GROMACS .gro file of C-alpha atoms in nm:
model
  334
    1UNK     CA    1   7.255  12.399  10.881
    2UNK     CA    2   7.441  12.275  10.538
    3UNK     CA    3   7.403  11.925  10.411
    4UNK     CA    4   7.798  11.771  10.419
    5UNK     CA    5   7.790  11.481  10.242
    6UNK     CA    6   8.048  11.183  10.434
    7UNK     CA    7   8.181  10.897  10.247
    8UNK     CA    8   8.345  10.777  10.569
    9UNK     CA    9   8.270  10.830  10.944
   10UNK     CA   10   8.479  11.137  11.069
   11UNK     CA   11   8.635  10.915  11.335
   12UNK     CA   12   8.688  10.563  11.242
   13UNK     CA   13   8.947  10.293  11.390
   14UNK     CA   14   8.966  10.039  11.151
   15UNK     CA   15   9.218   9.801  11.172
   16UNK     CA   16   9.440   9.793  10.866
   17UNK     CA   17   9.668   9.574  11.007
   18UNK     CA   18   9.465   9.245  11.056
   19UNK     CA   19   9.448   9.065  10.790
   20UNK     CA   20   9.821   9.193  10.610
   21UNK     CA   21   9.936   8.891  10.561
   22UNK     CA   22   9.676   8.805  10.356
   23UNK     CA   23   9.628   9.193  10.203
   24UNK     CA   24  10.084   9.162  10.100
   25UNK     CA   25  10.002   8.804   9.995
   26UNK     CA   26   9.714   8.921   9.746
   27UNK     CA   27   9.978   9.143   9.643
   28UNK     CA   28  10.252   8.962   9.610
   29UNK     CA   29  10.019   8.727   9.422
   30UNK     CA   30   9.939   8.951   9.150
   31UNK     CA   31  10.294   9.101   9.135
   32UNK     CA   32  10.406   8.715   8.963
   33UNK     CA   33  10.022   8.666   8.771
   34UNK     CA   34  10.114   8.955   8.604
   35UNK     CA   35  10.476   8.884   8.546
   36UNK     CA   36  10.324   8.551   8.454
   37UNK     CA   37  10.184   8.742   8.181
   38UNK     CA   38  10.343   8.952   8.100
   39UNK     CA   39  10.676   8.697   7.996
   40UNK     CA   40  10.429   8.384   7.872
   41UNK     CA   41  10.202   8.604   7.683
   42UNK     CA   42  10.314   8.963   7.593
   43UNK     CA   43  10.130   9.269   7.554
   44UNK     CA   44   9.956   9.371   7.225
   45UNK     CA   45  10.177   9.620   7.151
   46UNK     CA   46   9.991   9.889   6.935
   47UNK     CA   47  10.109  10.070   6.636
   48UNK     CA   48  10.338  10.355   6.817
   49UNK     CA   49  10.591  10.012   6.891
   50UNK     CA   50  10.505   9.811   6.615
   51UNK     CA   51  10.557  10.016   6.312
   52UNK     CA   52  10.303  10.121   6.080
   53UNK     CA   53  10.181  10.411   5.865
   54UNK     CA   54  10.041  10.696   5.940
   55UNK     CA   55   9.813  10.847   5.696
   56UNK     CA   56   9.703  11.219   5.642
   57UNK     CA   57   9.399  11.330   5.487
   58UNK     CA   58   9.170  11.610   5.395
   59UNK     CA   59   8.847  11.663   5.306
   60UNK     CA   60   8.614  11.929   5.244
   61UNK     CA   61   8.352  11.769   5.412
   62UNK     CA   62   8.314  11.696   5.811
   63UNK     CA   63   8.474  11.432   5.947
   64UNK     CA   64   8.320  11.162   6.047
   65UNK     CA   65   8.538  10.861   6.272
   66UNK     CA   66   8.258  10.595   6.276
   67UNK     CA   67   8.220  10.593   5.908
   68UNK     CA   68   8.550  10.602   5.814
   69UNK     CA   69   8.651  10.291   6.080
   70UNK     CA   70   8.293  10.122   5.905
   71UNK     CA   71   8.450  10.163   5.546
   72UNK     CA   72   8.828   9.996   5.656
   73UNK     CA   73   8.668   9.768   5.833
   74UNK     CA   74   8.650   9.508   5.520
   75UNK     CA   75   9.034   9.590   5.398
   76UNK     CA   76   9.147   9.315   5.756
   77UNK     CA   77   9.460   9.570   5.835
   78UNK     CA   78   9.494   9.541   6.195
   79UNK     CA   79   9.506   9.765   6.443
   80UNK     CA   80   9.364  10.063   6.251
   81UNK     CA   81   9.387  10.433   6.468
   82UNK     CA   82   9.130  10.760   6.363
   83UNK     CA   83   9.167  11.076   6.514
   84UNK     CA   84   9.075  11.448   6.387
   85UNK     CA   85   9.251  11.708   6.407
   86UNK     CA   86   9.164  12.065   6.513
   87UNK     CA   87   9.358  12.362   6.460
   88UNK     CA   88   9.214  12.697   6.435
   89UNK     CA   89   9.402  12.779   6.177
   90UNK     CA   90   9.248  12.584   5.897
   91UNK     CA   91   8.877  12.740   5.703
   92UNK     CA   92   8.550  12.637   5.747
   93UNK     CA   93   8.548  12.365   5.493
   94UNK     CA   94   8.948  12.211   5.573
   95UNK     CA   95   8.812  11.885   5.731
   96UNK     CA   96   9.158  11.707   5.868
   97UNK     CA   97   9.206  11.305   5.999
   98UNK     CA   98   9.516  11.059   6.140
   99UNK     CA   99   9.507  10.754   6.014
  100UNK     CA  100   9.765  10.499   6.191
  101UNK     CA  101   9.735  10.162   5.975
  102UNK     CA  102  10.014   9.882   6.172
  103UNK     CA  103  10.283   9.740   5.958
  104UNK     CA  104  10.142   9.411   5.774
  105UNK     CA  105  10.291   9.107   5.724
  106UNK     CA  106  10.621   9.274   5.871
  107UNK     CA  107  10.633   9.483   5.635
  108UNK     CA  108  10.782   9.861   5.800
  109UNK     CA  109  10.480  10.004   5.514
  110UNK     CA  110  10.202   9.913   5.357
  111UNK     CA  111  10.232   9.869   5.020
  112UNK     CA  112  10.122  10.159   4.759
  113UNK     CA  113   9.797   9.839   4.685
  114UNK     CA  114   9.659   9.911   5.027
  115UNK     CA  115   9.714  10.291   4.987
  116UNK     CA  116   9.492  10.319   4.694
  117UNK     CA  117   9.248  10.012   4.892
  118UNK     CA  118   9.166  10.192   5.190
  119UNK     CA  119   9.207  10.531   4.951
  120UNK     CA  120   8.913  10.433   4.780
  121UNK     CA  121   8.743  10.309   5.051
  122UNK     CA  122   8.710  10.615   5.186
  123UNK     CA  123   8.619  10.748   4.901
  124UNK     CA  124   8.276  10.542   4.928
  125UNK     CA  125   8.188  10.765   5.234
  126UNK     CA  126   8.321  11.034   5.147
  127UNK     CA  127   8.467  11.141   4.741
  128UNK     CA  128   8.601  11.505   4.894
  129UNK     CA  129   8.900  11.264   5.123
  130UNK     CA  130   9.245  11.314   4.996
  131UNK     CA  131   9.525  11.161   5.084
  132UNK     CA  132   9.794  11.472   5.212
  133UNK     CA  133  10.057  11.269   5.294
  134UNK     CA  134  10.162  10.901   5.379
  135UNK     CA  135  10.425  10.803   5.622
  136UNK     CA  136  10.613  10.529   5.750
  137UNK     CA  137  10.726  10.398   6.115
  138UNK     CA  138  10.945  10.105   6.098
  139UNK     CA  139  11.103   9.879   6.389
  140UNK     CA  140  11.380  10.031   6.471
  141UNK     CA  141  11.210  10.375   6.578
  142UNK     CA  142  10.946  10.127   6.741
  143UNK     CA  143  11.191  10.005   6.947
  144UNK     CA  144  11.297  10.283   6.996
  145UNK     CA  145  11.023  10.417   7.144
  146UNK     CA  146  10.991  10.083   7.359
  147UNK     CA  147  11.342  10.178   7.528
  148UNK     CA  148  11.213  10.545   7.563
  149UNK     CA  149  10.895  10.432   7.741
  150UNK     CA  150  11.047  10.197   8.023
  151UNK     CA  151  11.372  10.457   8.075
  152UNK     CA  152  11.074  10.719   8.130
  153UNK     CA  153  10.881  10.501   8.398
  154UNK     CA  154  11.184  10.360   8.592
  155UNK     CA  155  11.345  10.722   8.583
  156UNK     CA  156  11.037  10.843   8.747
  157UNK     CA  157  11.057  10.582   8.982
  158UNK     CA  158  11.408  10.657   9.083
  159UNK     CA  159  11.370  11.069   9.092
  160UNK     CA  160  11.057  11.000   9.347
  161UNK     CA  161  11.247  10.724   9.563
  162UNK     CA  162  11.518  11.004   9.622
  163UNK     CA  163  11.271  11.237   9.673
  164UNK     CA  164  11.093  10.978   9.956
  165UNK     CA  165  11.495  10.972  10.120
  166UNK     CA  166  11.490  11.356  10.170
  167UNK     CA  167  11.169  11.435  10.281
  168UNK     CA  168  11.150  11.170  10.456
  169UNK     CA  169  11.299  10.803  10.623
  170UNK     CA  170  11.501  10.570  10.364
  171UNK     CA  171  11.224  10.310  10.548
  172UNK     CA  172  10.977  10.543  10.323
  173UNK     CA  173  11.132  10.509  10.027
  174UNK     CA  174  11.111  10.205  10.022
  175UNK     CA  175  10.782  10.139  10.101
  176UNK     CA  176  10.689  10.415   9.848
  177UNK     CA  177  10.859  10.248   9.570
  178UNK     CA  178  10.733   9.926   9.637
  179UNK     CA  179  10.338  10.030   9.643
  180UNK     CA  180  10.486  10.168   9.321
  181UNK     CA  181  10.609   9.914   9.215
  182UNK     CA  182  10.353   9.635   9.295
  183UNK     CA  183  10.065   9.927   9.092
  184UNK     CA  184  10.287   9.939   8.747
  185UNK     CA  185  10.323   9.623   8.720
  186UNK     CA  186   9.966   9.541   8.847
  187UNK     CA  187   9.815   9.744   8.587
  188UNK     CA  188  10.097   9.644   8.272
  189UNK     CA  189   9.973   9.252   8.344
  190UNK     CA  190   9.591   9.356   8.289
  191UNK     CA  191   9.678   9.486   7.981
  192UNK     CA  192   9.851   9.127   7.882
  193UNK     CA  193   9.611   8.934   8.093
  194UNK     CA  194   9.291   9.058   7.820
  195UNK     CA  195   9.556   9.163   7.557
  196UNK     CA  196   9.458   9.501   7.532
  197UNK     CA  197   9.623   9.759   7.317
  198UNK     CA  198   9.906   9.855   7.494
  199UNK     CA  199  10.062  10.198   7.312
  200UNK     CA  200  10.230  10.537   7.451
  201UNK     CA  201   9.906  10.639   7.561
  202UNK     CA  202   9.920  10.367   7.804
  203UNK     CA  203  10.300  10.496   7.934
  204UNK     CA  204  10.127  10.804   7.988
  205UNK     CA  205   9.827  10.619   8.167
  206UNK     CA  206  10.133  10.469   8.382
  207UNK     CA  207  10.317  10.836   8.442
  208UNK     CA  208  10.023  10.939   8.541
  209UNK     CA  209   9.950  10.647   8.754
  210UNK     CA  210  10.269  10.715   8.956
  211UNK     CA  211  10.207  11.049   9.036
  212UNK     CA  212   9.890  10.961   9.210
  213UNK     CA  213  10.010  10.689   9.409
  214UNK     CA  214  10.286  10.857   9.554
  215UNK     CA  215  10.052  11.206   9.654
  216UNK     CA  216   9.816  10.993   9.816
  217UNK     CA  217  10.112  10.754   9.959
  218UNK     CA  218  10.312  11.127  10.054
  219UNK     CA  219   9.960  11.204  10.253
  220UNK     CA  220   9.992  10.920  10.453
  221UNK     CA  221  10.336  10.889  10.566
  222UNK     CA  222  10.307  11.268  10.620
  223UNK     CA  223  10.057  11.206  10.875
  224UNK     CA  224  10.241  10.940  11.056
  225UNK     CA  225  10.527  11.132  11.095
  226UNK     CA  226  10.373  11.351  11.299
  227UNK     CA  227  10.174  11.050  11.483
  228UNK     CA  228  10.535  10.940  11.570
  229UNK     CA  229  10.610  11.298  11.710
  230UNK     CA  230  10.318  11.317  11.857
  231UNK     CA  231  10.250  11.008  12.022
  232UNK     CA  232  10.596  10.847  12.083
  233UNK     CA  233  10.488  10.594  12.328
  234UNK     CA  234  10.245  10.474  12.115
  235UNK     CA  235  10.324  10.122  11.930
  236UNK     CA  236  10.526  10.158  11.573
  237UNK     CA  237  10.153   9.966  11.456
  238UNK     CA  238   9.945  10.161  11.569
  239UNK     CA  239  10.079  10.501  11.517
  240UNK     CA  240  10.081  10.377  11.163
  241UNK     CA  241   9.697  10.258  11.194
  242UNK     CA  242   9.577  10.616  11.366
  243UNK     CA  243   9.753  10.770  11.052
  244UNK     CA  244   9.547  10.559  10.788
  245UNK     CA  245   9.213  10.654  10.992
  246UNK     CA  246   9.253  11.012  11.004
  247UNK     CA  247   9.320  11.042  10.630
  248UNK     CA  248   9.085  10.768  10.525
  249UNK     CA  249   8.799  11.029  10.402
  250UNK     CA  250   9.074  11.217  10.207
  251UNK     CA  251   9.205  10.908  10.060
  252UNK     CA  252   8.809  10.802   9.956
  253UNK     CA  253   8.666  11.182   9.892
  254UNK     CA  254   8.930  11.248   9.651
  255UNK     CA  255   8.965  10.834   9.440
  256UNK     CA  256   8.581  10.859   9.464
  257UNK     CA  257   8.531  11.160   9.256
  258UNK     CA  258   8.845  11.055   8.996
  259UNK     CA  259   8.716  10.745   8.923
  260UNK     CA  260   8.333  10.865   8.909
  261UNK     CA  261   8.485  11.109   8.610
  262UNK     CA  262   8.698  10.816   8.422
  263UNK     CA  263   8.406  10.585   8.449
  264UNK     CA  264   8.167  10.865   8.243
  265UNK     CA  265   8.500  10.926   7.991
  266UNK     CA  266   8.540  10.513   7.954
  267UNK     CA  267   8.176  10.490   7.897
  268UNK     CA  268   8.116  10.784   7.677
  269UNK     CA  269   8.426  10.863   7.572
  270UNK     CA  270   8.476  10.648   7.223
  271UNK     CA  271   8.750  10.349   7.127
  272UNK     CA  272   8.978  10.678   7.088
  273UNK     CA  273   9.070  10.701   7.468
  274UNK     CA  274   8.953  10.384   7.611
  275UNK     CA  275   9.246  10.244   7.631
  276UNK     CA  276   9.438  10.536   7.811
  277UNK     CA  277   9.104  10.561   8.064
  278UNK     CA  278   9.107  10.184   8.115
  279UNK     CA  279   9.439  10.235   8.258
  280UNK     CA  280   9.381  10.532   8.469
  281UNK     CA  281   9.082  10.417   8.613
  282UNK     CA  282   9.272  10.032   8.724
  283UNK     CA  283   9.599  10.271   8.800
  284UNK     CA  284   9.364  10.406   9.123
  285UNK     CA  285   9.214  10.123   9.269
  286UNK     CA  286   9.537   9.993   9.284
  287UNK     CA  287   9.723  10.295   9.343
  288UNK     CA  288   9.487  10.357   9.656
  289UNK     CA  289   9.498  10.016   9.754
  290UNK     CA  290   9.838  10.036   9.809
  291UNK     CA  291   9.947  10.312   9.975
  292UNK     CA  292   9.691  10.146  10.246
  293UNK     CA  293   9.777   9.763  10.245
  294UNK     CA  294  10.145   9.799  10.103
  295UNK     CA  295  10.377  10.092  10.130
  296UNK     CA  296  10.277  10.147  10.516
  297UNK     CA  297  10.326   9.798  10.542
  298UNK     CA  298  10.671   9.764  10.377
  299UNK     CA  299  10.764  10.034  10.635
  300UNK     CA  300  10.609   9.810  10.978
  301UNK     CA  301  10.846   9.529  10.852
  302UNK     CA  302  11.136   9.734  10.814
  303UNK     CA  303  11.104   9.889  11.117
  304UNK     CA  304  11.206  10.223  11.207
  305UNK     CA  305  11.508  10.407  11.419
  306UNK     CA  306  11.270  10.578  11.720
  307UNK     CA  307  11.503  10.722  11.895
  308UNK     CA  308  11.647  10.906  11.562
  309UNK     CA  309  11.594  11.236  11.497
  310UNK     CA  310  11.348  11.304  11.206
  311UNK     CA  311  11.487  11.507  10.886
  312UNK     CA  312  11.201  11.790  10.961
  313UNK     CA  313  11.420  11.874  11.297
  314UNK     CA  314  11.114  11.728  11.574
  315UNK     CA  315  11.077  11.599  11.794
  316UNK     CA  316  11.254  11.172  11.831
  317UNK     CA  317  11.021  10.901  11.643
  318UNK     CA  318  10.999  10.734  11.937
  319UNK     CA  319  11.120  10.682  12.308
  320UNK     CA  320  11.036  10.333  12.469
  321UNK     CA  321  11.269  10.382  12.775
  322UNK     CA  322  10.998  10.619  12.959
  323UNK     CA  323  11.295  10.733  13.232
  324UNK     CA  324  11.521  10.861  12.984
  325UNK     CA  325  11.163  11.066  12.876
  326UNK     CA  326  11.138  11.168  13.218
  327UNK     CA  327  11.512  11.321  13.202
  328UNK     CA  328  11.466  11.510  12.908
  329UNK     CA  329  11.169  11.619  13.003
  330UNK     CA  330  11.309  11.787  13.338
  331UNK     CA  331  11.618  11.890  13.215
  332UNK     CA  332  11.351  12.082  12.951
  333UNK     CA  333  11.238  12.218  13.263
  334UNK     CA  334  11.529  12.350  13.429
   0.00000   0.00000   0.00000
């Protein structure tokens, strides 16, 4: 007999609405606290949003990012990002790295003196290193990147709102978007609270979180719609609870396996991707939470027109009048 891992029982009957005031209150409190952190403390923007200088280095020796970082540390250059560049066209003796240094004291670019000091520091660990190019990103470009990042998150949210509205009902769309706003705001808030570097990779993480969270929410909503057709006499709250219980195993397995991979990357991935992986890890946790405790609760608060035909052309969501149901059934037998 084959072994099958079960994180939750096959059949559960947990009441996810038992503490709905507490769970919704906690979500509202986290959103408010996150907004306060962002407005009072601000975000610790990285080079992408603050401007700075990008240096391309070339060397005949293998690049050691740790040694490069240690060599530049005494210069107190602030936010420094070092990444290796790999290209199949590179020869065996060509090793390339990109060094990004934040703008110094409001200047658009680092001064020639700082550039020379950085080159001498790197030559102390790799005498063959040369600066192939030095490029600067000014405040204007950084401001455009911030605007583009905000617009991309808003566009993704609006597109999802439109999709859910067409696929389900407008009440579902409101619940799904409320959950997405909850996830994004709380994730940004944690970055503001702990002053973790916020750059374009975090925007990529936010967009990924939006996609992951809405996928989980749609699974619950799809099962909810099926159950609304199947259990017409069951109260809406119980139908919602049943839908979450029926999809709980899938939710736990999907989130759990994703978190295993992310935690491994968080511990072993290094500084370059740590911010991105942290955002993803936190986002998966709050995204799963919002799918179970936020999205459906918002729909329950708004309510559904249970006599309305669903958009897939099936039966009515819910018919409260048993006599009306019996009359409709009698018509169908004639």
